[in-house]
PDB file of C-alpha atoms in Angstrom:
ATOM      1  CA  UNK A   1     -76.331 -40.186 -13.688  1.00  0.00           C
ATOM      2  CA  UNK A   2     -73.358 -41.105 -12.016  1.00  0.00           C
ATOM      3  CA  UNK A   3     -73.883 -44.114 -10.768  1.00  0.00           C
ATOM      4  CA  UNK A   4     -73.273 -45.061 -14.304  1.00  0.00           C
ATOM      5  CA  UNK A   5     -76.985 -45.340 -15.415  1.00  0.00           C
ATOM      6  CA  UNK A   6     -77.586 -45.956 -19.188  1.00  0.00           C
ATOM      7  CA  UNK A   7     -79.426 -42.905 -19.514  1.00  0.00           C
ATOM      8  CA  UNK A   8     -78.173 -40.852 -23.352  1.00  0.00           C
ATOM      9  CA  UNK A   9     -80.244 -37.839 -23.682  1.00  0.00           C
ATOM     10  CA  UNK A  10     -81.340 -35.689 -20.808  1.00  0.00           C
ATOM     11  CA  UNK A  11     -83.500 -31.655 -21.340  1.00  0.00           C
ATOM     12  CA  UNK A  12     -83.527 -29.797 -18.046  1.00  0.00           C
ATOM     13  CA  UNK A  13     -83.752 -26.254 -20.036  1.00  0.00           C
ATOM     14  CA  UNK A  14     -86.396 -24.126 -18.459  1.00  0.00           C
ATOM     15  CA  UNK A  15     -85.926 -25.529 -15.198  1.00  0.00           C
ATOM     16  CA  UNK A  16     -84.269 -23.269 -11.803  1.00  0.00           C
ATOM     17  CA  UNK A  17     -81.495 -24.793 -12.148  1.00  0.00           C
ATOM     18  CA  UNK A  18     -77.783 -22.964 -11.045  1.00  0.00           C
ATOM     19  CA  UNK A  19     -74.075 -23.548 -10.655  1.00  0.00           C
ATOM     20  CA  UNK A  20     -74.522 -26.043  -8.406  1.00  0.00           C
ATOM     21  CA  UNK A  21     -76.687 -28.406 -10.699  1.00  0.00           C
ATOM     22  CA  UNK A  22     -73.893 -27.296 -13.082  1.00  0.00           C
ATOM     23  CA  UNK A  23     -71.050 -28.090 -11.121  1.00  0.00           C
ATOM     24  CA  UNK A  24     -72.824 -31.967 -10.488  1.00  0.00           C
ATOM     25  CA  UNK A  25     -73.949 -32.616 -13.489  1.00  0.00           C
ATOM     26  CA  UNK A  26     -70.454 -31.961 -13.912  1.00  0.00           C
ATOM     27  CA  UNK A  27     -68.937 -34.674 -11.953  1.00  0.00           C
ATOM     28  CA  UNK A  28     -71.476 -37.046 -12.931  1.00  0.00           C
ATOM     29  CA  UNK A  29     -70.083 -36.765 -16.768  1.00  0.00           C
ATOM     30  CA  UNK A  30     -67.366 -38.034 -15.782  1.00  0.00           C
ATOM     31  CA  UNK A  31     -68.762 -40.961 -13.981  1.00  0.00           C
ATOM     32  CA  UNK A  32     -71.165 -41.656 -16.804  1.00  0.00           C
ATOM     33  CA  UNK A  33     -69.652 -42.645 -20.579  1.00  0.00           C
ATOM     34  CA  UNK A  34     -73.498 -43.076 -21.653  1.00  0.00           C
ATOM     35  CA  UNK A  35     -75.046 -39.508 -21.688  1.00  0.00           C
ATOM     36  CA  UNK A  36     -74.746 -38.107 -25.358  1.00  0.00           C
ATOM     37  CA  UNK A  37     -76.900 -34.947 -24.831  1.00  0.00           C
ATOM     38  CA  UNK A  38     -77.967 -32.508 -22.287  1.00  0.00           C
ATOM     39  CA  UNK A  39     -79.881 -29.588 -22.269  1.00  0.00           C
ATOM     40  CA  UNK A  40     -79.436 -26.839 -20.479  1.00  0.00           C
ATOM     41  CA  UNK A  41     -80.803 -23.625 -21.604  1.00  0.00           C
ATOM     42  CA  UNK A  42     -82.599 -21.039 -20.244  1.00  0.00           C
ATOM     43  CA  UNK A  43     -81.612 -21.698 -16.973  1.00  0.00           C
ATOM     44  CA  UNK A  44     -79.877 -20.306 -14.757  1.00  0.00           C
ATOM     45  CA  UNK A  45     -76.335 -21.078 -15.222  1.00  0.00           C
ATOM     46  CA  UNK A  46     -73.280 -18.493 -14.940  1.00  0.00           C
ATOM     47  CA  UNK A  47     -69.457 -18.741 -16.292  1.00  0.00           C
ATOM     48  CA  UNK A  48     -69.032 -20.386 -12.855  1.00  0.00           C
ATOM     49  CA  UNK A  49     -71.222 -23.349 -13.173  1.00  0.00           C
ATOM     50  CA  UNK A  50     -69.841 -23.323 -16.873  1.00  0.00           C
ATOM     51  CA  UNK A  51     -65.724 -24.169 -15.633  1.00  0.00           C
ATOM     52  CA  UNK A  52     -67.245 -27.116 -14.033  1.00  0.00           C
ATOM     53  CA  UNK A  53     -68.685 -28.186 -16.961  1.00  0.00           C
ATOM     54  CA  UNK A  54     -65.336 -26.582 -19.380  1.00  0.00           C
ATOM     55  CA  UNK A  55     -63.227 -28.861 -17.301  1.00  0.00           C
ATOM     56  CA  UNK A  56     -65.118 -32.235 -17.601  1.00  0.00           C
ATOM     57  CA  UNK A  57     -65.025 -31.544 -22.075  1.00  0.00           C
ATOM     58  CA  UNK A  58     -61.570 -30.878 -21.887  1.00  0.00           C
ATOM     59  CA  UNK A  59     -61.470 -34.707 -19.668  1.00  0.00           C
ATOM     60  CA  UNK A  60     -62.407 -36.008 -22.720  1.00  0.00           C
ATOM     61  CA  UNK A  61     -65.873 -36.491 -22.076  1.00  0.00           C
ATOM     62  CA  UNK A  62     -68.279 -38.579 -24.384  1.00  0.00           C
ATOM     63  CA  UNK A  63     -70.689 -35.461 -24.928  1.00  0.00           C
ATOM     64  CA  UNK A  64     -72.101 -35.079 -28.469  1.00  0.00           C
ATOM     65  CA  UNK A  65     -74.769 -31.956 -27.984  1.00  0.00           C
ATOM     66  CA  UNK A  66     -74.952 -29.335 -24.789  1.00  0.00           C
ATOM     67  CA  UNK A  67     -77.507 -26.819 -25.457  1.00  0.00           C
ATOM     68  CA  UNK A  68     -76.946 -23.414 -23.354  1.00  0.00           C
ATOM     69  CA  UNK A  69     -78.624 -21.124 -24.989  1.00  0.00           C
ATOM     70  CA  UNK A  70     -80.592 -18.187 -22.841  1.00  0.00           C
ATOM     71  CA  UNK A  71     -78.807 -18.634 -19.924  1.00  0.00           C
ATOM     72  CA  UNK A  72     -76.597 -16.157 -18.472  1.00  0.00           C
ATOM     73  CA  UNK A  73     -73.115 -17.158 -19.798  1.00  0.00           C
ATOM     74  CA  UNK A  74     -70.843 -14.471 -21.524  1.00  0.00           C
ATOM     75  CA  UNK A  75     -67.385 -14.560 -22.283  1.00  0.00           C
ATOM     76  CA  UNK A  76     -65.735 -16.429 -19.802  1.00  0.00           C
ATOM     77  CA  UNK A  77     -67.771 -18.938 -20.752  1.00  0.00           C
ATOM     78  CA  UNK A  78     -66.567 -18.612 -24.311  1.00  0.00           C
ATOM     79  CA  UNK A  79     -63.073 -18.644 -23.165  1.00  0.00           C
ATOM     80  CA  UNK A  80     -63.188 -21.959 -21.538  1.00  0.00           C
ATOM     81  CA  UNK A  81     -64.557 -23.803 -24.144  1.00  0.00           C
ATOM     82  CA  UNK A  82     -62.860 -23.038 -27.244  1.00  0.00           C
ATOM     83  CA  UNK A  83     -59.996 -24.401 -24.314  1.00  0.00           C
ATOM     84  CA  UNK A  84     -62.324 -27.877 -23.564  1.00  0.00           C
ATOM     85  CA  UNK A  85     -62.709 -27.977 -27.124  1.00  0.00           C
ATOM     86  CA  UNK A  86     -59.222 -28.054 -27.964  1.00  0.00           C
ATOM     87  CA  UNK A  87     -58.772 -31.062 -26.116  1.00  0.00           C
ATOM     88  CA  UNK A  88     -62.441 -32.829 -26.896  1.00  0.00           C
ATOM     89  CA  UNK A  89     -63.183 -35.547 -29.577  1.00  0.00           C
ATOM     90  CA  UNK A  90     -66.936 -35.931 -29.362  1.00  0.00           C
ATOM     91  CA  UNK A  91     -68.797 -33.286 -28.257  1.00  0.00           C
ATOM     92  CA  UNK A  92     -70.521 -31.866 -31.947  1.00  0.00           C
ATOM     93  CA  UNK A  93     -73.110 -29.033 -31.391  1.00  0.00           C
ATOM     94  CA  UNK A  94     -73.121 -26.624 -29.151  1.00  0.00           C
ATOM     95  CA  UNK A  95     -75.740 -23.955 -28.546  1.00  0.00           C
ATOM     96  CA  UNK A  96     -74.480 -20.931 -26.790  1.00  0.00           C
ATOM     97  CA  UNK A  97     -77.762 -18.700 -28.680  1.00  0.00           C
ATOM     98  CA  UNK A  98     -78.880 -16.180 -26.741  1.00  0.00           C
ATOM     99  CA  UNK A  99     -76.280 -15.079 -24.313  1.00  0.00           C
ATOM    100  CA  UNK A 100     -74.015 -12.659 -22.478  1.00  0.00           C
ATOM    101  CA  UNK A 101     -70.958 -14.175 -25.143  1.00  0.00           C
ATOM    102  CA  UNK A 102     -69.221 -10.562 -27.006  1.00  0.00           C
ATOM    103  CA  UNK A 103     -66.571 -10.224 -29.621  1.00  0.00           C
ATOM    104  CA  UNK A 104     -64.554 -11.425 -27.562  1.00  0.00           C
ATOM    105  CA  UNK A 105     -65.694 -14.617 -26.781  1.00  0.00           C
ATOM    106  CA  UNK A 106     -66.687 -15.252 -30.546  1.00  0.00           C
ATOM    107  CA  UNK A 107     -63.493 -14.427 -31.210  1.00  0.00           C
ATOM    108  CA  UNK A 108     -62.247 -16.967 -28.799  1.00  0.00           C
ATOM    109  CA  UNK A 109     -64.618 -19.626 -30.358  1.00  0.00           C
ATOM    110  CA  UNK A 110     -63.200 -18.914 -33.667  1.00  0.00           C
ATOM    111  CA  UNK A 111     -59.988 -19.537 -33.073  1.00  0.00           C
ATOM    112  CA  UNK A 112     -59.976 -22.707 -31.737  1.00  0.00           C
ATOM    113  CA  UNK A 113     -62.463 -23.775 -34.127  1.00  0.00           C
ATOM    114  CA  UNK A 114     -59.570 -22.496 -37.067  1.00  0.00           C
ATOM    115  CA  UNK A 115     -57.323 -25.037 -35.104  1.00  0.00           C
ATOM    116  CA  UNK A 116     -59.983 -28.206 -36.349  1.00  0.00           C
ATOM    117  CA  UNK A 117     -62.271 -29.686 -33.384  1.00  0.00           C
ATOM    118  CA  UNK A 118     -64.724 -32.647 -33.499  1.00  0.00           C
ATOM    119  CA  UNK A 119     -67.647 -29.290 -33.606  1.00  0.00           C
ATOM    120  CA  UNK A 120     -69.928 -29.332 -36.844  1.00  0.00           C
ATOM    121  CA  UNK A 121     -72.528 -27.033 -35.145  1.00  0.00           C
ATOM    122  CA  UNK A 122     -71.970 -23.752 -33.208  1.00  0.00           C
ATOM    123  CA  UNK A 123     -74.974 -22.061 -32.790  1.00  0.00           C
ATOM    124  CA  UNK A 124     -74.381 -18.183 -31.948  1.00  0.00           C
ATOM    125  CA  UNK A 125     -77.750 -16.384 -32.437  1.00  0.00           C
ATOM    126  CA  UNK A 126     -78.721 -13.594 -30.344  1.00  0.00           C
ATOM    127  CA  UNK A 127     -75.737 -12.987 -28.544  1.00  0.00           C
ATOM    128  CA  UNK A 128     -74.179  -9.389 -28.081  1.00  0.00           C
TER     129      UNK A 128
END
């Protein structure tokens, strides 16, 4: 992935990957401009792994769809996404459903959306 392949979609949902893999994908995304869709749902990723992904998003990677439903992320991840969304011109779809995000995290995301982002779909069903 980091070597500039033409891979456009990568589905790893339901695997046993965790924060280390999320950090590795974040680094690879910075070097690969072709990946548009990444599914990391139903994995062991937590707020720690999300930090690396949101830092990559804030740097303007071309990812259009990111699925993180049913992971162990919480309000820290929601806050990091809120900040990254303001800096990323390409992310259109974000799935954060069935996570530990509460009203505080939802509020942070809503405030970012009110300021204007490229996001068209945000899934938060089943959050706390």
